[in-house]
Structures are given as structure tokens and as C-alpha cells.
Coordinates of C-alpha atoms in Angstrom, one line a residue:
M779 CA -64.5 -8.3 -17.1
T780 CA -61.8 -8.9 -19.5
S781 CA -59.7 -12.0 -20.1
T782 CA -55.9 -12.2 -20.2
P783 CA -54.9 -14.1 -23.6
P784 CA -53.2 -17.5 -23.0
D785 CA -50.0 -16.7 -24.2
A786 CA -49.7 -13.6 -21.9
A787 CA -51.0 -15.7 -18.8
R788 CA -48.3 -18.3 -19.5
T789 CA -45.8 -15.5 -20.0
A790 CA -47.0 -13.6 -16.7
G791 CA -46.7 -17.1 -15.2
R792 CA -43.1 -17.8 -15.8
R793 CA -41.9 -14.4 -15.2
P794 CA -40.7 -14.8 -11.7
R795 CA -38.7 -17.9 -12.9
T796 CA -37.1 -16.2 -16.0
E797 CA -36.4 -13.1 -14.2
W798 CA -33.6 -15.0 -11.8
I799 CA -32.9 -17.8 -14.1
P800 CA -32.4 -16.1 -17.6
G801 CA -31.1 -19.5 -19.2
L802 CA -34.7 -21.0 -19.0
R803 CA -35.7 -17.8 -21.5
V804 CA -32.6 -18.4 -23.9
A805 CA -33.8 -22.1 -24.0
A806 CA -37.6 -21.3 -24.6
T807 CA -36.6 -18.8 -27.3
Y808 CA -33.2 -20.4 -28.8
K809 CA -33.2 -20.4 -32.8
P810 CA -31.9 -23.5 -34.4
A811 CA -30.3 -21.1 -36.9
W812 CA -28.0 -19.8 -34.1
L813 CA -26.2 -22.9 -33.1
P814 CA -23.8 -23.1 -35.8
R815 CA -22.6 -19.7 -34.8
D816 CA -22.6 -20.6 -31.2
L817 CA -20.6 -23.7 -31.8
I818 CA -17.9 -22.3 -33.7
A819 CA -17.4 -19.2 -31.1
G820 CA -17.2 -21.7 -28.4
I821 CA -14.6 -23.9 -30.1
V822 CA -12.9 -20.7 -30.9
L823 CA -13.6 -19.7 -27.2
T824 CA -12.1 -22.7 -25.9
T825 CA -8.4 -22.3 -27.5
L826 CA -8.2 -19.0 -25.3
L827 CA -10.0 -20.3 -22.2
V828 CA -7.5 -23.4 -21.7
P829 CA -4.2 -21.7 -21.7
Q830 CA -5.6 -18.5 -20.0
G831 CA -7.1 -20.6 -17.3
M832 CA -4.0 -22.5 -16.5
A833 CA -2.0 -19.4 -16.5
Y834 CA -4.1 -17.4 -14.3
A835 CA -4.6 -20.6 -11.9
E836 CA -0.8 -20.1 -11.6
L837 CA -1.2 -16.7 -11.1
A838 CA -3.0 -17.0 -8.4
G839 CA -0.7 -19.5 -6.4
L840 CA -2.8 -22.4 -7.5
P841 CA -2.4 -25.7 -9.5
A842 CA -3.0 -25.1 -13.1
I843 CA -5.7 -27.7 -13.3
T844 CA -7.8 -25.5 -11.2
G845 CA -8.0 -22.8 -13.9
L846 CA -10.0 -25.5 -16.0
Y847 CA -12.0 -26.6 -13.3
T848 CA -13.1 -23.0 -12.6
S849 CA -13.7 -22.2 -16.1
I850 CA -16.0 -25.2 -16.7
L851 CA -17.8 -24.6 -13.7
C852 CA -18.3 -20.8 -13.8
L853 CA -19.2 -21.0 -17.8
V854 CA -22.3 -23.5 -17.0
A855 CA -23.5 -21.4 -14.0
Y856 CA -23.5 -18.3 -16.1
A857 CA -25.2 -19.5 -18.9
V858 CA -28.4 -20.7 -16.4
F859 CA -28.2 -17.3 -14.3
G860 CA -26.3 -14.7 -16.3
P861 CA -28.7 -12.0 -18.1
S862 CA -26.3 -11.6 -20.9
R863 CA -26.1 -13.4 -24.1
V864 CA -22.3 -12.7 -25.0
L865 CA -20.4 -11.9 -21.9
V866 CA -17.8 -14.8 -20.9
L867 CA -16.6 -15.5 -17.4
G868 CA -13.3 -17.2 -15.9
P869 CA -10.0 -16.9 -14.5
D870 CA -9.3 -13.4 -14.7
S871 CA -5.5 -11.6 -14.4
S872 CA -7.2 -8.8 -12.6
L873 CA -7.9 -11.1 -9.5
G874 CA -5.1 -13.5 -9.8
P875 CA -2.7 -11.4 -7.6
M876 CA -5.7 -10.4 -5.4
I877 CA -6.1 -14.2 -4.8
A878 CA -2.5 -14.9 -4.2
A879 CA -2.1 -12.1 -1.9
V880 CA -4.7 -13.8 0.6
V881 CA -4.0 -17.6 -0.3
I882 CA 0.0 -17.3 -0.5
P883 CA 0.8 -15.7 3.0
I884 CA -1.3 -18.3 4.9
V885 CA -0.1 -21.5 3.1
A886 CA 3.1 -19.9 3.2
S887 CA 6.1 -20.9 0.8
G888 CA 6.4 -24.3 -0.5
G889 CA 2.9 -25.3 1.3
D890 CA 0.4 -27.9 0.5
P891 CA -1.2 -27.2 -2.9
E892 CA -4.7 -29.0 -1.4
K893 CA -4.5 -26.1 1.2
A894 CA -4.2 -23.4 -1.3
V895 CA -7.1 -24.8 -3.3
A896 CA -9.3 -25.1 -0.3
L897 CA -8.6 -21.6 0.5
A898 CA -9.0 -20.1 -3.1
S899 CA -12.6 -22.3 -2.9
V900 CA -13.7 -20.8 0.2
M901 CA -12.9 -17.3 -1.2
A902 CA -15.1 -18.2 -4.3
L903 CA -17.8 -19.2 -2.1
L904 CA -17.8 -16.1 -0.1
V905 CA -17.5 -13.8 -3.2
G906 CA -20.5 -15.7 -4.6
A907 CA -22.5 -15.0 -1.1
F908 CA -21.3 -11.3 -1.6
M909 CA -22.6 -11.1 -5.0
T910 CA -26.0 -12.8 -4.3
I911 CA -26.8 -10.8 -1.4
A912 CA -25.7 -7.7 -3.2
A913 CA -28.1 -8.8 -5.9
V914 CA -31.2 -9.5 -3.9
A915 CA -30.4 -6.1 -2.2
K916 CA -29.9 -4.3 -5.3
L917 CA -26.8 -3.1 -4.8
G918 CA -25.4 -2.4 -8.0
F919 CA -24.5 1.0 -7.3
V920 CA -21.3 -0.6 -5.3
A921 CA -19.6 -0.5 -8.5
D922 CA -19.7 3.4 -8.3
L923 CA -17.3 3.3 -5.5
L924 CA -14.3 2.9 -7.9
S925 CA -13.9 6.1 -9.9
H926 CA -12.6 5.7 -13.4
P927 CA -9.3 7.9 -12.4
T928 CA -8.6 5.6 -9.5
Q929 CA -9.7 2.5 -11.2
L930 CA -7.1 3.4 -14.1
G931 CA -4.3 3.9 -11.6
Y932 CA -5.4 0.7 -9.8
M933 CA -5.3 -1.6 -13.2
N934 CA -2.0 0.2 -14.3
G935 CA -0.7 -0.7 -10.8
L936 CA -1.8 -4.1 -11.0
A937 CA -0.4 -4.5 -14.4
L938 CA 3.2 -3.5 -13.1
T939 CA 2.8 -5.9 -10.0
I940 CA 1.7 -8.8 -12.5
L941 CA 4.6 -8.1 -15.1
I942 CA 7.3 -8.0 -12.1
G943 CA 5.7 -11.3 -10.6
Q944 CA 5.9 -13.0 -13.9
L945 CA 9.5 -12.0 -15.1
P946 CA 11.3 -14.7 -12.9
K947 CA 9.4 -17.5 -14.3
L948 CA 10.2 -16.3 -17.9
F949 CA 13.7 -16.3 -17.2
G950 CA 13.3 -19.8 -15.8
F951 CA 13.8 -19.3 -11.9
S952 CA 11.8 -18.6 -8.8
V953 CA 12.0 -15.6 -6.6
D954 CA 11.0 -15.6 -2.7
G955 CA 9.6 -12.0 -2.2
D956 CA 6.7 -10.5 -0.8
G957 CA 5.5 -7.2 -2.7
L958 CA 6.3 -5.4 -5.7
F959 CA 9.9 -3.9 -4.5
E960 CA 11.0 -7.3 -3.0
E961 CA 10.0 -9.3 -6.2
A962 CA 11.7 -6.5 -8.4
A963 CA 15.0 -7.0 -6.3
G964 CA 14.9 -10.6 -6.0
F965 CA 14.4 -11.0 -10.0
A966 CA 17.4 -8.3 -10.5
E967 CA 19.7 -10.3 -8.2
G968 CA 18.6 -13.7 -9.8
V969 CA 19.6 -12.3 -13.2
A970 CA 22.4 -11.0 -11.7
N971 CA 23.8 -14.4 -10.1
G972 CA 23.4 -16.2 -13.4
E973 CA 20.0 -18.1 -12.5
T974 CA 18.5 -17.4 -16.0
V975 CA 17.8 -20.5 -17.9
P976 CA 18.5 -19.5 -21.2
A977 CA 16.2 -22.2 -22.8
A978 CA 13.4 -21.0 -20.8
L979 CA 13.8 -17.4 -21.5
A980 CA 13.9 -18.1 -25.4
I981 CA 10.6 -20.0 -25.2
G982 CA 9.0 -17.4 -23.0
L983 CA 10.2 -14.4 -25.1
G984 CA 9.3 -16.1 -28.4
G985 CA 5.7 -17.2 -27.3
L986 CA 5.4 -13.7 -25.8
A987 CA 6.5 -12.3 -29.1
V988 CA 4.1 -14.5 -31.3
I989 CA 1.2 -13.5 -29.0
V990 CA 1.9 -9.7 -29.2
V991 CA 2.8 -9.9 -33.1
L992 CA -0.5 -11.7 -34.0
R993 CA -2.6 -9.5 -31.7
R994 CA -1.3 -6.4 -33.3
W995 CA -1.3 -7.6 -37.0
L996 CA -3.3 -10.7 -37.3
P997 CA -5.9 -10.2 -34.6
K998 CA -8.6 -12.7 -36.0
V999 CA -6.0 -15.4 -35.5
P1000 CA -5.8 -16.9 -32.3
G1001 CA -2.1 -15.8 -31.1
I1002 CA -2.2 -17.7 -27.9
L1003 CA -3.3 -20.9 -29.4
V1004 CA -0.6 -20.2 -31.9
A1005 CA 2.1 -19.7 -29.2
V1006 CA 1.0 -22.6 -27.0
V1007 CA 1.3 -25.2 -29.9
L1008 CA 4.4 -23.9 -31.4
A1009 CA 5.8 -24.1 -27.6
I1010 CA 5.0 -27.6 -27.3
L1011 CA 6.2 -28.5 -30.6
A1012 CA 9.6 -26.8 -29.5
V1013 CA 9.8 -29.0 -26.2
A1014 CA 9.5 -32.0 -28.4
V1015 CA 12.1 -31.0 -30.9
F1016 CA 14.6 -29.5 -28.6
D1017 CA 14.3 -31.7 -25.7
L1018 CA 13.9 -28.7 -23.7
E1019 CA 12.8 -30.4 -20.4
E1020 CA 16.2 -31.6 -20.5
R1021 CA 17.7 -27.9 -20.9
G1022 CA 16.1 -27.0 -17.6
V1023 CA 12.7 -25.8 -18.6
E1024 CA 9.9 -26.7 -16.3
L1025 CA 6.8 -28.1 -17.8
V1026 CA 3.2 -28.4 -16.9
G1027 CA 3.2 -32.0 -16.6
P1028 CA 0.4 -34.4 -16.6
L1029 CA -3.2 -33.1 -15.4
P1030 CA -5.8 -35.1 -13.6
Q1031 CA -8.0 -36.9 -15.6
G1032 CA -11.7 -36.6 -15.6
F1033 CA -14.4 -34.1 -14.5
P1034 CA -13.6 -32.1 -11.5
P1035 CA -14.9 -33.4 -8.0
F1036 CA -17.6 -32.1 -6.1
T1037 CA -15.9 -30.7 -2.8
I1038 CA -17.0 -28.8 -0.1
P1039 CA -13.8 -26.7 1.2
T1040 CA -13.0 -26.5 4.6
V1041 CA -10.7 -23.9 6.6
S1042 CA -10.4 -22.8 10.1
W1043 CA -12.0 -19.5 11.7
S1044 CA -8.9 -17.9 12.0
E1045 CA -8.3 -17.9 8.2
L1046 CA -11.8 -17.0 7.5
G1047 CA -11.5 -13.3 8.2
L1048 CA -8.8 -12.8 5.8
L1049 CA -10.6 -14.8 2.9
A1050 CA -13.8 -12.5 3.8
A1051 CA -11.8 -9.4 3.5
G1052 CA -10.2 -10.4 0.4
A1053 CA -13.4 -11.8 -0.8
L1054 CA -15.0 -8.3 -0.5
G1055 CA -12.3 -6.7 -2.7
I1056 CA -12.3 -9.5 -5.5
T1057 CA -16.5 -8.8 -5.3
L1058 CA -16.0 -4.8 -5.7
V1059 CA -13.5 -5.0 -8.6
S1060 CA -15.4 -7.9 -10.3
V1061 CA -18.6 -5.9 -10.1
T1062 CA -17.0 -2.9 -11.5
D1063 CA -15.3 -4.8 -14.2
T1064 CA -18.5 -6.8 -15.1
I1065 CA -20.8 -3.5 -15.3
S1066 CA -18.6 -1.8 -17.5
T1067 CA -18.0 -4.8 -19.6
A1068 CA -21.5 -5.5 -20.1
S1069 CA -22.3 -1.6 -20.8
A1070 CA -19.9 -1.7 -23.5
F1071 CA -21.0 -5.1 -25.3
A1072 CA -24.8 -4.3 -24.7
A1073 CA -24.1 -1.1 -26.6
R1074 CA -22.9 -3.4 -29.3
S1075 CA -25.4 -5.8 -29.5
G1076 CA -28.6 -3.8 -28.6
Q1077 CA -29.0 -5.4 -25.3
E1078 CA -29.9 -4.0 -21.7
V1079 CA -27.7 -4.2 -18.9
R1080 CA -29.3 -5.5 -15.9
G1081 CA -26.7 -4.6 -13.1
N1082 CA -28.5 -6.8 -10.2
Q1083 CA -29.0 -9.7 -12.5
E1084 CA -25.6 -9.7 -13.7
M1085 CA -24.3 -9.9 -9.7
A1086 CA -26.5 -12.7 -9.4
G1087 CA -25.2 -14.5 -12.6
I1088 CA -21.4 -14.1 -11.3
G1089 CA -22.5 -14.7 -7.7
A1090 CA -23.7 -18.3 -9.0
A1091 CA -20.5 -18.7 -11.1
N1092 CA -18.4 -18.2 -8.1
L1093 CA -20.7 -20.2 -5.8
A1094 CA -20.4 -23.2 -8.9
A1095 CA -16.5 -22.7 -9.0
G1096 CA -16.0 -23.0 -5.4
L1097 CA -17.8 -26.3 -5.0
F1098 CA -15.5 -27.8 -7.6
Q1099 CA -12.1 -27.0 -6.7
G1100 CA -12.2 -23.6 -8.3
F1101 CA -11.4 -20.1 -7.5
P1102 CA -13.1 -16.7 -7.9
V1103 CA -14.0 -15.5 -11.3
S1104 CA -15.0 -12.2 -13.2
T1105 CA -16.1 -11.0 -16.6
S1106 CA -13.2 -11.4 -19.2
G1107 CA -13.4 -8.4 -21.7
S1108 CA -10.7 -10.3 -24.0
R1109 CA -12.5 -13.2 -24.0
T1110 CA -15.9 -11.8 -24.6
A1111 CA -14.5 -9.9 -27.6
V1112 CA -13.0 -13.2 -28.9
A1113 CA -16.7 -14.9 -28.5
F1114 CA -18.3 -12.0 -29.9
Q1115 CA -16.1 -11.6 -32.8
A1116 CA -16.7 -15.4 -33.5
G1117 CA -20.0 -14.7 -33.7
A1118 CA -21.6 -15.7 -30.6
R1119 CA -25.3 -15.3 -30.0
T1120 CA -26.2 -16.8 -26.8
Q1121 CA -24.5 -18.2 -23.7
V1122 CA -25.0 -21.5 -25.6
T1123 CA -21.1 -20.6 -26.8
G1124 CA -19.9 -20.7 -23.1
L1125 CA -21.6 -24.4 -22.6
V1126 CA -20.0 -25.3 -25.9
G1127 CA -16.7 -24.1 -24.3
A1128 CA -17.2 -25.9 -21.1
A1129 CA -17.8 -29.1 -22.8
A1130 CA -15.0 -28.9 -24.9
I1131 CA -12.9 -28.5 -21.6
T1132 CA -14.5 -31.6 -20.3
L1133 CA -13.8 -33.5 -22.9
M1134 CA -10.2 -32.9 -23.0
L1135 CA -10.0 -33.6 -19.3
V1136 CA -12.1 -36.6 -19.9
L1137 CA -10.2 -38.2 -23.1
V1138 CA -6.9 -36.2 -23.7
P1139 CA -5.9 -34.9 -20.4
G1140 CA -1.9 -35.4 -21.5
L1141 CA -2.7 -33.0 -24.0
L1142 CA -0.7 -30.3 -22.3
R1143 CA 1.7 -32.0 -20.4
D1144 CA 4.4 -30.7 -22.4
L1145 CA 3.5 -27.1 -22.0
P1146 CA 6.5 -24.9 -20.6
Q1147 CA 5.7 -23.1 -17.7
P1148 CA 7.6 -19.7 -19.1
M1149 CA 5.0 -20.0 -21.9
L1150 CA 2.0 -19.6 -19.3
A1151 CA 4.0 -16.4 -18.0
A1152 CA 4.3 -15.2 -21.1
V1153 CA 0.5 -15.7 -21.6
V1154 CA 0.0 -13.7 -18.0
I1155 CA 2.3 -10.8 -19.2
A1156 CA 0.3 -10.3 -22.4
A1157 CA -2.8 -10.2 -20.3
S1158 CA -1.2 -7.8 -17.9
A1159 CA -0.4 -5.2 -21.0
S1160 CA -4.0 -5.6 -21.7
L1161 CA -4.5 -4.1 -18.2
A1162 CA -2.2 -1.3 -18.5
D1163 CA -3.9 1.8 -20.0
F1164 CA -0.9 4.7 -20.2
P1165 CA -2.7 6.6 -22.9
G1166 CA -5.7 7.2 -20.3
L1167 CA -3.3 8.5 -17.9
R1168 CA -1.8 10.9 -20.6
R1169 CA -5.3 11.8 -21.1
L1170 CA -6.0 12.6 -17.8
W1171 CA -3.2 14.8 -17.7
K1172 CA -4.5 16.8 -20.4
Q1173 CA -8.0 17.1 -19.5
R1174 CA -7.7 17.4 -15.6
R1175 CA -4.7 17.4 -13.2
V1176 CA -6.6 16.5 -10.2
E1177 CA -7.9 13.5 -11.4
F1178 CA -4.3 12.4 -12.9
S1179 CA -3.0 12.8 -9.4
L1180 CA -5.5 10.4 -8.2
A1181 CA -4.9 7.8 -10.8
V1182 CA -1.2 8.1 -9.8
A1183 CA -1.9 7.8 -6.2
A1184 CA -3.9 4.9 -6.7
F1185 CA -1.0 3.5 -8.7
L1186 CA 1.5 3.9 -5.8
G1187 CA -1.1 2.2 -3.6
V1188 CA -0.8 -0.9 -5.4
A1189 CA 2.9 -0.4 -6.0
V1190 CA 3.5 0.2 -2.3
L1191 CA 1.0 -1.1 -0.4
G1192 CA 0.0 -4.3 -2.1
V1193 CA -2.8 -5.5 -4.2
L1194 CA -5.5 -5.8 -1.4
P1195 CA -4.6 -2.9 0.3
G1196 CA -4.2 -1.1 -3.0
I1197 CA -8.0 -1.4 -4.0
A1198 CA -9.2 -0.1 -0.6
F1199 CA -7.0 2.6 -1.0
A1200 CA -8.1 3.3 -4.5
V1201 CA -11.7 3.0 -2.8
A1202 CA -10.8 5.6 -0.4
L1203 CA -9.5 7.8 -2.7
S1204 CA -12.7 7.6 -4.6
V1205 CA -14.7 8.5 -1.7
L1206 CA -12.8 11.4 -0.6
N1207 CA -12.7 12.8 -4.2
V1208 CA -16.5 12.6 -4.1
F1209 CA -16.4 14.3 -0.8
R1210 CA -13.6 17.1 -1.7
R1211 CA -15.9 18.0 -4.4
A1212 CA -18.6 18.8 -1.8
W1213 CA -16.4 20.1 0.4
W1214 CA -14.7 22.7 -1.8
P1215 CA -17.4 23.2 -4.7
Y1216 CA -17.2 25.5 -7.3
R1217 CA -18.4 29.0 -6.5
T1218 CA -18.9 32.1 -8.5
T1219 CA -20.3 35.4 -9.1
L1220 CA -22.8 36.2 -12.1
G1221 CA -23.2 39.3 -14.1
R1222 CA -24.7 40.4 -17.2
A1223 CA -22.8 39.8 -20.5
E1224 CA -23.1 41.9 -23.7
G1225 CA -24.7 39.8 -26.3
V1226 CA -25.8 37.1 -24.2
N1227 CA -29.1 36.5 -22.8
G1228 CA -29.4 35.9 -18.9
F1229 CA -26.6 36.0 -16.3
H1230 CA -23.4 34.1 -16.6
D1231 CA -20.1 33.3 -14.9
V1232 CA -17.8 36.5 -14.3
R1233 CA -14.9 34.2 -15.1
D1234 CA -16.2 33.5 -18.4
Y1235 CA -17.2 36.9 -19.0
P1236 CA -14.6 39.2 -17.1
G1237 CA -16.5 42.2 -18.9
A1238 CA -19.8 41.2 -17.6
E1239 CA -21.7 44.1 -16.2
L1240 CA -22.8 44.1 -12.1
L1241 CA -25.5 46.3 -10.6
P1242 CA -24.1 48.3 -7.6
G1243 CA -25.0 47.1 -4.5
L1244 CA -25.9 43.6 -5.9
V1245 CA -23.9 40.5 -5.9
L1246 CA -25.5 37.5 -7.9
F1247 CA -23.6 34.5 -6.1
R1248 CA -23.9 30.6 -7.1
F1249 CA -22.8 27.9 -5.3
D1250 CA -22.5 24.6 -7.3
A1251 CA -23.1 21.7 -4.8
P1252 CA -25.5 20.6 -2.2
L1253 CA -25.5 22.7 1.1
I1254 CA -24.4 20.2 3.7
F1255 CA -22.7 19.7 7.0
A1256 CA -19.4 19.1 4.8
N1257 CA -19.5 22.7 3.2
A1258 CA -21.4 24.7 5.3
R1259 CA -18.6 26.7 6.6
T1260 CA -17.3 27.1 3.0
F1261 CA -20.4 28.8 2.2
R1262 CA -20.5 30.8 5.1
E1263 CA -17.2 32.1 4.6
E1264 CA -17.7 33.3 1.1
I1265 CA -21.0 35.1 2.1
R1266 CA -19.1 36.9 4.8
H1267 CA -16.3 37.8 2.1
I1268 CA -18.9 39.1 -0.2
A1269 CA -20.6 41.2 2.7
N1270 CA -17.2 42.6 3.9
A1271 CA -16.6 44.2 0.5
D1272 CA -15.8 47.9 0.5
P1273 CA -18.5 49.2 -0.5
A1274 CA -20.6 46.9 1.2
P1275 CA -23.4 45.3 -1.1
K1276 CA -27.4 45.9 -0.3
W1277 CA -28.6 42.3 -1.6
I1278 CA -26.8 39.0 -1.7
V1279 CA -28.8 36.7 -4.1
V1280 CA -28.0 33.2 -4.0
A1281 CA -28.4 31.6 -7.6
A1282 CA -29.9 28.2 -6.0
E1283 CA -30.4 26.3 -8.7
P1284 CA -27.4 24.2 -8.6
I1285 CA -27.7 23.6 -4.8
T1286 CA -30.0 20.3 -4.8
D1287 CA -30.1 19.7 -0.8
V1288 CA -29.8 21.5 2.2
D1289 CA -29.5 19.7 5.6
T1290 CA -30.0 20.6 9.0
T1291 CA -26.5 21.6 9.8
A1292 CA -26.7 23.9 6.7
A1293 CA -29.9 25.2 7.4
D1294 CA -28.6 26.1 10.9
M1295 CA -26.0 28.2 9.1
L1296 CA -27.9 29.9 6.9
E1297 CA -30.3 30.9 9.9
E1298 CA -27.1 32.5 11.5
V1299 CA -25.9 34.0 8.2
D1300 CA -29.3 35.7 7.6
A1301 CA -29.3 37.3 11.2
E1302 CA -25.9 38.4 10.8
L1303 CA -26.5 40.3 7.3
D1304 CA -29.9 41.5 8.8
A1305 CA -27.7 43.2 11.4
A1306 CA -25.5 44.7 8.7
G1307 CA -28.4 46.1 6.9
I1308 CA -28.0 43.2 3.8
A1309 CA -30.6 41.1 2.3
L1310 CA -29.9 37.7 1.8
V1311 CA -32.2 36.6 -1.0
F1312 CA -32.5 33.3 -2.9
A1313 CA -33.4 32.4 -6.6
E1314 CA -34.4 29.5 -8.6
M1315 CA -34.6 27.3 -5.7
K1316 CA -35.8 23.8 -6.5
S1317 CA -39.3 23.0 -5.1
P1318 CA -37.9 19.9 -3.0
V1319 CA -35.2 22.2 -1.4
R1320 CA -37.6 25.2 -0.5
A1321 CA -39.9 22.2 1.0
K1322 CA -37.0 21.3 3.1
L1323 CA -36.5 24.8 4.3
D1324 CA -40.2 25.0 5.4
R1325 CA -39.9 22.0 7.4
Y1326 CA -36.9 23.4 9.2
K1327 CA -39.2 26.3 9.8
L1328 CA -36.5 28.5 8.0
T1329 CA -39.0 29.7 5.8
K1330 CA -40.7 31.4 8.9
K1331 CA -37.1 33.4 9.6
I1332 CA -36.1 34.4 6.6
A1333 CA -38.7 36.6 4.7
A1334 CA -40.8 35.2 2.1
E1335 CA -40.4 38.2 -0.2
H1336 CA -36.9 36.9 -0.2
F1337 CA -37.4 34.2 -2.5
F1338 CA -37.8 34.4 -6.1
P1339 CA -38.7 32.0 -9.0
T1340 CA -36.1 33.2 -11.1
V1341 CA -32.5 35.3 -11.1
D1342 CA -34.3 37.9 -13.4
D1343 CA -37.1 38.4 -11.1
A1344 CA -34.6 38.8 -8.4
V1345 CA -32.7 41.7 -10.4
A1346 CA -36.1 43.3 -11.1
A1347 CA -37.0 43.3 -7.7
Y1348 CA -33.6 44.9 -6.6
R1349 CA -33.9 47.6 -9.2
R1350 CA -37.4 48.3 -8.1
E1351 CA -36.5 48.9 -4.4
T1352 CA -33.2 50.7 -5.1
G1353 CA -33.6 52.4 -8.2
A1354 CA -30.4 50.9 -9.8
A1355 CA -30.1 50.8 -13.3
W1356 CA -27.8 49.1 -16.1
S1357 CA -25.5 51.2 -17.4
H1358 CA -26.7 50.6 -21.1
P1359 CA -30.0 48.8 -22.2
P1360 CA -30.3 45.2 -22.2
R1361 CA -29.9 43.4 -25.6
V1362 CA -32.2 40.6 -26.4
L1363 CA -31.2 38.1 -28.3

């Protein structure tokens, strides 16, 4: 009998806790040498968290202070439950319009801000619950419901929606419109009617220019912080409030209060639908961001634990007057470049925001609203990926069409229906590929071993009376008719073939509908004096045919391990010969 080393026993004993609470493992293995880097990265991160948090809160139709409350709680919760050492969570520009799409119609124009906060907090709790359930059930694969082309189109549509929605604030006035087209029309009408506040436009465009120029030419300089500081100074120097520029105003002092939000049952259904969309977008964004930064830092992506971490972050935010959060690629990049080693960086950021609210809540009182609009517009530009669309246009027109359709779905239908439309497009695209898969015939090409697609090798030689047919998909109910029609088309050729050999290596499954179809086709071909033959069928697929009793109806000698074996058997039976001897390489 062998004994377990004490260290191993202790490790095994705490594995269940550290599996679901990675923060305990980080605390147990934290090295003092990491602290200076985490502290510096946390302070640098705070300069981005504060203005973006406030801006994204207003993008979601909520008071600016809720963005800071949300940032504090989600950073703390993810530090405890999140598996990544570098990912940064917080209010996100891609979620803001989705939150607003649910909250604003319920509250209505000019409604109670407290009601809006309660609705958003319930959404955060629902997102947290959905994420936690998905993590426990190991449903990380739901991120695959948004293919890259549809996600690309959705994000470009979202970027345009955010841009149009923020332009009125940048110009110093407001628009009462529902949807992209109404908001665009309202903005154009406001500009035409002279509602633009010149000082607001100047401070907004100036701040946007600072952010864009510094991001482009001096990426290590915190452009948003510089723009915010300059905007606050401009308010004091030029008395911009008297010139019609709206300011953020004083923020509540102190730590966010613990609050259990309440909503009516009639509102819960709408909030749950919005929360499901946010969950899907958040999971997709988090998995892709985690994968990108894990590759840089040598860490492993743990998708289910990531969902648990995001779920905990949303639950914490929802109980402290916050709203749904997700991973932020831009803030994660800032923390990573600043030298962040662990989630202590996030804890430093949360502590810094808390100290600001407790000690100097009036620090951002004079921040102009057009400056927040500039921050949001700059973020929307990072969501857009027009080079990606151009690449799809060059590489695959069908997927470019999917991206454009997803883009139009967001623009025409709205943000939340747009995400549902994008998911539907992704699923339909998968179904389309299974419904009409690639199929071809094979021949023997000069100078190349084996049998190859005649489309790639137009001069490939074919044996008289033999057709090598390849069907590049599982055989299921959706494509059974397509397969049958292709076989019938081959069988009706003049002269008719003697053997039709199905190169079955790409066929990874045969369901019962397809099995019934194969039985019918085999009977039809037998009646016409044509043999239906299979080569390179995978063992699991052959086992399914055995269970379906299909191998008792299709002769056992019509199954061959390789295409070469099938061709050799055909030549022995018919005496067919190649026009020239094979050239072996």
C-alpha cells in the first residue's frame, strides 16, 4: 500500500474549492514580486474604467454613477471566481444598446431613473443566473451559435447603431426616436433646425480627436484620460456650462448600497429575453477574448469556468445597483500592456474607484456629457471591422452575404432582434451546408497517387462503367433527397454505369431517414443492373448500418476498405483497364 505525499493530499483536498473559486489558488500562489506590476496596471486601468464606465452606463440609458458601481463589483467578483489572470470585466459598449433596448421602452421617455436601474439590475441577475446554469451544465458550446461572419455583421451593425445614437449628444441636443432610422432622421432634423450647441460640439469633437490621435500615434498614452482631463479644464476655463454644455454633475458619495431589485411579473419576460441575448453575446466575446490573451500568456482557456466567473460578476453587479457586464478586450489589452500579472490588477482598480467615490465624489462633476459621447463613439469604432468584411468578400461571397444580412438585421430590426436574427442566420448556414453539401466524382490524375476530384483535375481518367462518387457531409434527413437525386442522375447517364462507388470517408453519420433512402436506392439500382458500392466507410458509421439491418440488404461484398480496393474489384469483375499503366510516385 502506498501513501499519498502530504503536499499532494493537501492539493487534492482543496481541488474542489479552487476549481470553482480560482481566486483562492491565486492567493495561495501569489508572488510578492508581482505586486508592483499589478499595482501599476491597476492604476492605469482605473483611468480607463472610470470614464468608460460612466459613458457606457449612459449608453445603456442609466445614470452615470451605475457604471462605476458596476465596475467595482464585477472586478471583485471576477477576481474571486474568474479563471483568467488577465481578463478585465466591466460595462461594455456592445451590451449598452442591448440593455437600453429593453430598459428604455419599459421606463418610457423621461421615466424614473430608479426604475431603470432596478430593471437593469434584474437583467444583470438574470444574466448571472443564466451564466451560472450554463457553467454547471457545461454549455460553453453555445458560443458557437454565432459564426464569425454573422458576428462580424452584427458588430458592424451595432457600431453604426451606437454611432447614430450618440451623435445628438455629441452635438448638444437629444432625439426622441426608436430605432436606427428614426434616430438618424431625428438627428438630421435637429441639425437642420439649428439645435446644435456649438460649445458642446467643439468639446465633443475635440475630445474625440484627442482619443483617436493618441490611440493611433501614441498608444501607450491613456488617450481617454487625457481627453477627460482636458474637457474638465475647458469647462472651468471657458465656462462651458453657461454656453449650454450639459455636465455629468455631482455623483453620490460612498460605496454602492446593497439592493435587491424588484420588478413586476409582466416585465420579467422582457428582461429574461434581453438577458438571454446578452448572455450569448457575452459568452461569445469572452471565449474569443480569453483565447486571444491565453495564447499570449500561455494559459489554458476554461470556457465553463469563464462562464461561472462572468455569472458571479453579473450577480454581484445586480445586487449593488449595477447592470450586465462582459469581458472588455480593450481594457484587458491596457492591463496586459501595463504589466498585469493577476486579478489583483482588477482589485486595485475596484479599490481606486471606491476611494474616489468615498473621498472625492465631486472629481468628475464638471465632466461634459459630449465628452462621454466621444468616449462611446470611439468605442463603437473599435467594434466595427470593415477590413474583415472586405476579406470575406474576397474569400467567400456566401459568408460575406451572411455578414451583410446580420448587419441589416441590426440596422432594420433593432439590437435585440438583430442578435436573434444573427443566431438564426448562423444556424441556417450550418443547415444549408448539410442540406447541399459539396459532391463530386473522382478520377485517376496523371502524376498523382490515388483518386481526386475531377473539378481539380479535369483531365483525370475514368474507368468505363465505373463512377466514383464523393458526398462531403453526414447523410441525414436534410440531405437524403439530395444524395438520392445525385445517385439517380448518375444512374440515368447514357451509357449507364455498372458500378457506383460511394467514397464514404467524408460521411461521418447516417441517420434512419438516410438509411431508408439507401435501401430504396439500392433496390432501384439492383433493378437497373447497377451495383451500389461503398468504400472507406468509417467503422462507427458501418456499425450504425448494421443496427439498421441495412448491411443485410446491401451485399457485404459491396463494402470495401479503400477506393483502390473497390476499383481493383471492379476491374477483376469487368476486365476494364486503364488507358495507360498507373504512374506510382
